[in-house]
Structure formats: structure tokens, C-alpha cells
Amino acid sequence: MKKVLVLTGAGISAESGLKTFRDSDGLWENYNVYDVATPQAWAKNPALVQEFYNKRREQCLSAKPNAGHLALVELEKEFNVQIITQNVDDLHEKAGSTNILHLHGELNKARSSVDENLIYDLKGKDINMGDFCEKGSQLRPHIVWFGEMVPNIEIAQKMMRDADYLLIIGTSLNVYPAAGLVSFVPAHCKTFLIDPNDCPTGNISNLTTIKEGAGTGVSKAIKIILQDM
Ligand code: APR
């Protein structure tokens, strides 16, 4: 079975009501990202960081997958599909996709602030100051903040090397190392970019651009892949 690799960013969840990061005002849901999504922010004001992610988690609880997420589930009937997502929401899971690698963590999980291997499922609940891991340290969001290592990046690079097709959906390709993954695909790989806006695509070969939102654009890319197989 041919392998379809899918790299998603915030844009695939936009039509589910979740805001993208790089809107024109430079703020993320009215917060400056450096006040809430960096290790420095956590050191300075952990309660603010918790509040921010508690709000994002609550918002995600009611969000539903859109046609873009659902089209990727259908694709599993014909292909071996692996999703690599930069998103911390769980909309690929809710849609029913099978193979999902989260690069930047997951909103619905907490982890120990002294042992990154102690990870807990939050089942939609808040994390509060005073909630501790089994080693007695404060729980923090299971999120890869700006300036932190991306633990899954090498696994993602390996996945890229096996791709026959690559779908890039709703990512501004601004944030590294995730944006650099596209350079790992083999020469025969056919790549599709689905985004209503222009993205930096300089070194991507075999590229088809579908300048649309994920809700309609993902199905169009899949149609082309099905004709090509
Ligand atoms: N369908 C598809 N794409 C869309 C849609 C839509 N309906 N609406 C907007 N987009 C596109 C935008 O044009 C933009 O190119 O989604 C992209 C979103 O880009 P970013 O907001 O930069 O999000 P992303 O690329 O996922 O950010 C990467 O940066 O903030 C950090 O860790 C965070 O994972 C995030 C990473």
C-alpha cells in the first residue's frame, strides 16, 4: 500500500472554530505568545500559563472535526496514512484517524515539571497550581513551548523519508524544526499544499498548490491522488 504522509497545522482546525496563531494582530486568542508559551513565561507566571491552556482545552472540548479532518479518515481505505500534526487539539483523533504523531504536544495531557516521561491524560479537566505529579512536582501542560526541544522530530523525519505522497495542510511553514520536515521526502514523492494563503514553498519539488481552505481543499487533493495511484 502506498504511503500518504500528512503534515497539518492550525489552519486545518480553523473551520472548526479554533484560531490560527499568526493572525494579523500577532496575538494568540488575545495573548502574546511569549507571555504564555515559553519556558520563561512558565518560570515567571505559571498561573497565567495554566489559565491560558485551561481556556484552550475548554474550547477544544466542544470543537468538532471539519470536512478536512474527515477526508483524511476516508483516505485510510486506500492508503497507509500517517498524520504528523503541529496542532495540540485532538480533532484528528475525534475524526477517527488512526496514526497521529503530535509534534508540539497535546492540550488534553499534563506532564510532570521534573520528569518529562510522566504524562497524564486530563480527560478535559483543568490543571491547577497545586496539582502534583507522583514525584511531588507541579503539573504543567504537555506542550512543546517556543525554545524547547521537539522530542518527536526524529521520528517525524523518518516518516517523511518513506512518503509516496505528502499533504501539507494549513501551516504557515514558519516554525522550525517542523517546517524543515518537508525537505526529508524522497525525490519520487508528490506533494500537495492546501492553504488559502501563500506559504514559503521554495525548495519543495513535485508540488501542487490548492489555494483553498481545508474543508474543500483536502478532498480535491485526495481526488488527484486517487486518479494518480
Ligand atoms: N484551511 C487551511 N488553512 C488555513 C485555513 C483554512 N480554513 N485558514 C487559515 N489557514 C492557514 C493560514 O493561511 C496559515 O498559512 O493556516 C496557516 C496557519 O499558520 P500558523 O497560524 O502559523 O499555524 P502553524 O503553521 O500551525 O504554526 C506552527 O507555531 O505557534 C506555534 O506551536 C505553534 O504548532 C504551532 C506552530
PDB file of N, CA and C in Angstrom, residues 3 32 65 67 77 80 89 91 98 107 115 121 124-125 142 144 162 171 175 179-180 190 196 203-204 208 210 219 229:
ATOM      1  N   LYS A   3       2.172   5.058   0.687  1.00  0.00           N
ATOM      2  CA  LYS A   3       2.128   5.821   1.940  1.00  0.00           C
ATOM      3  C   LYS A   3       1.816   7.298   1.693  1.00  0.00           C
ATOM      4  N   ASN A  32      -0.150  37.511  24.112  1.00  0.00           N
ATOM      5  CA  ASN A  32       1.143  37.496  23.439  1.00  0.00           C
ATOM      6  C   ASN A  32       1.744  36.105  23.690  1.00  0.00           C
ATOM      7  N   PRO A  65     -14.478  18.024  14.523  1.00  0.00           N
ATOM      8  CA  PRO A  65     -13.685  17.934  13.292  1.00  0.00           C
ATOM      9  C   PRO A  65     -14.484  18.450  12.102  1.00  0.00           C
ATOM     10  N   ALA A  67     -14.687  18.978   7.571  1.00  0.00           N
ATOM     11  CA  ALA A  67     -14.568  18.113   6.379  1.00  0.00           C
ATOM     12  C   ALA A  67     -13.109  17.778   6.054  1.00  0.00           C
ATOM     13  N   LYS A  77      -8.842   4.172   3.684  1.00  0.00           N
ATOM     14  CA  LYS A  77      -9.370   2.993   2.980  1.00  0.00           C
ATOM     15  C   LYS A  77      -8.443   2.571   1.846  1.00  0.00           C
ATOM     16  N   ASN A  80      -1.912   3.803   3.213  1.00  0.00           N
ATOM     17  CA  ASN A  80      -1.314   3.806   4.538  1.00  0.00           C
ATOM     18  C   ASN A  80      -1.105   5.286   4.898  1.00  0.00           C
ATOM     19  N   ASP A  89      -4.629  20.352  19.500  1.00  0.00           N
ATOM     20  CA  ASP A  89      -6.019  19.908  19.670  1.00  0.00           C
ATOM     21  C   ASP A  89      -6.126  18.418  19.333  1.00  0.00           C
ATOM     22  N   LEU A  91      -8.548  17.067  17.224  1.00  0.00           N
ATOM     23  CA  LEU A  91      -9.575  16.913  16.182  1.00  0.00           C
ATOM     24  C   LEU A  91      -9.276  15.777  15.203  1.00  0.00           C
ATOM     25  N   THR A  98      -6.174   7.106  12.425  1.00  0.00           N
ATOM     26  CA  THR A  98      -5.539   6.045  13.213  1.00  0.00           C
ATOM     27  C   THR A  98      -4.123   6.391  13.661  1.00  0.00           C
ATOM     28  N   LEU A 107      -3.021  19.213  24.172  1.00  0.00           N
ATOM     29  CA  LEU A 107      -3.727  20.002  25.192  1.00  0.00           C
ATOM     30  C   LEU A 107      -4.332  19.133  26.284  1.00  0.00           C
ATOM     31  N   ASP A 115       9.944  15.489  35.433  1.00  0.00           N
ATOM     32  CA  ASP A 115      10.220  14.260  34.693  1.00  0.00           C
ATOM     33  C   ASP A 115       9.314  14.215  33.462  1.00  0.00           C
ATOM     34  N   ASP A 121      -3.304  11.772  31.287  1.00  0.00           N
ATOM     35  CA  ASP A 121      -4.470  12.154  30.486  1.00  0.00           C
ATOM     36  C   ASP A 121      -5.378  13.019  31.346  1.00  0.00           C
ATOM     37  N   GLY A 124     -10.107  16.232  29.726  1.00  0.00           N
ATOM     38  CA  GLY A 124     -10.813  17.524  29.602  1.00  0.00           C
ATOM     39  C   GLY A 124     -10.742  18.411  30.834  1.00  0.00           C
ATOM     40  N   LYS A 125     -10.132  17.920  31.906  1.00  0.00           N
ATOM     41  CA  LYS A 125     -10.107  18.731  33.143  1.00  0.00           C
ATOM     42  C   LYS A 125      -9.005  19.802  33.093  1.00  0.00           C
ATOM     43  N   HIS A 142       1.221  19.585  28.691  1.00  0.00           N
ATOM     44  CA  HIS A 142       2.085  18.717  27.876  1.00  0.00           C
ATOM     45  C   HIS A 142       2.219  19.356  26.485  1.00  0.00           C
ATOM     46  N   VAL A 144       4.923  21.544  23.757  1.00  0.00           N
ATOM     47  CA  VAL A 144       6.291  21.956  23.438  1.00  0.00           C
ATOM     48  C   VAL A 144       6.261  23.471  23.230  1.00  0.00           C
ATOM     49  N   ASP A 162       9.787   7.978   3.980  1.00  0.00           N
ATOM     50  CA  ASP A 162       9.042   6.864   3.380  1.00  0.00           C
ATOM     51  C   ASP A 162       7.856   7.315   2.534  1.00  0.00           C
ATOM     52  N   THR A 171      -0.587  25.098   7.356  1.00  0.00           N
ATOM     53  CA  THR A 171       0.547  25.533   8.184  1.00  0.00           C
ATOM     54  C   THR A 171       1.316  26.615   7.443  1.00  0.00           C
ATOM     55  N   VAL A 175       7.533  27.789  11.451  1.00  0.00           N
ATOM     56  CA  VAL A 175       8.124  27.368  12.721  1.00  0.00           C
ATOM     57  C   VAL A 175       8.983  26.118  12.524  1.00  0.00           C
ATOM     58  N   ALA A 179       8.812  22.982  10.087  1.00  0.00           N
ATOM     59  CA  ALA A 179       8.778  23.440   8.696  1.00  0.00           C
ATOM     60  C   ALA A 179       9.874  22.771   7.857  1.00  0.00           C
ATOM     61  N   GLY A 180      10.972  22.378   8.488  1.00  0.00           N
ATOM     62  CA  GLY A 180      12.082  21.755   7.770  1.00  0.00           C
ATOM     63  C   GLY A 180      11.795  20.306   7.387  1.00  0.00           C
ATOM     64  N   LYS A 190       5.137  12.985  -4.277  1.00  0.00           N
ATOM     65  CA  LYS A 190       4.339  14.094  -4.832  1.00  0.00           C
ATOM     66  C   LYS A 190       3.712  14.865  -3.677  1.00  0.00           C
ATOM     67  N   PRO A 196      -5.342  28.580   2.025  1.00  0.00           N
ATOM     68  CA  PRO A 196      -5.943  29.683   1.256  1.00  0.00           C
ATOM     69  C   PRO A 196      -4.979  30.843   1.032  1.00  0.00           C
ATOM     70  N   ASN A 203      11.817  25.238  -1.632  1.00  0.00           N
ATOM     71  CA  ASN A 203      12.580  24.059  -2.082  1.00  0.00           C
ATOM     72  C   ASN A 203      11.734  22.793  -2.217  1.00  0.00           C
ATOM     73  N   ILE A 204      10.400  22.938  -2.301  1.00  0.00           N
ATOM     74  CA  ILE A 204       9.577  21.731  -2.423  1.00  0.00           C
ATOM     75  C   ILE A 204       9.401  21.401  -3.906  1.00  0.00           C
ATOM     76  N   THR A 208       1.980  20.499  -5.977  1.00  0.00           N
ATOM     77  CA  THR A 208       0.695  21.009  -6.472  1.00  0.00           C
ATOM     78  C   THR A 208       0.091  21.867  -5.371  1.00  0.00           C
ATOM     79  N   ILE A 210      -3.052  23.907  -3.802  1.00  0.00           N
ATOM     80  CA  ILE A 210      -4.512  24.081  -3.839  1.00  0.00           C
ATOM     81  C   ILE A 210      -4.830  25.226  -2.891  1.00  0.00           C
ATOM     82  N   SER A 219     -10.185  17.402   0.066  1.00  0.00           N
ATOM     83  CA  SER A 219     -10.859  16.443  -0.830  1.00  0.00           C
ATOM     84  C   SER A 219     -10.348  16.570  -2.254  1.00  0.00           C
ATOM     85  N   MET A 229      -2.975   6.997  -8.552  1.00  0.00           N
ATOM     86  CA  MET A 229      -2.440   5.747  -7.939  1.00  0.00           C
ATOM     87  C   MET A 229      -2.419   4.553  -8.901  1.00  0.00           C
TER      88      MET A 229
END
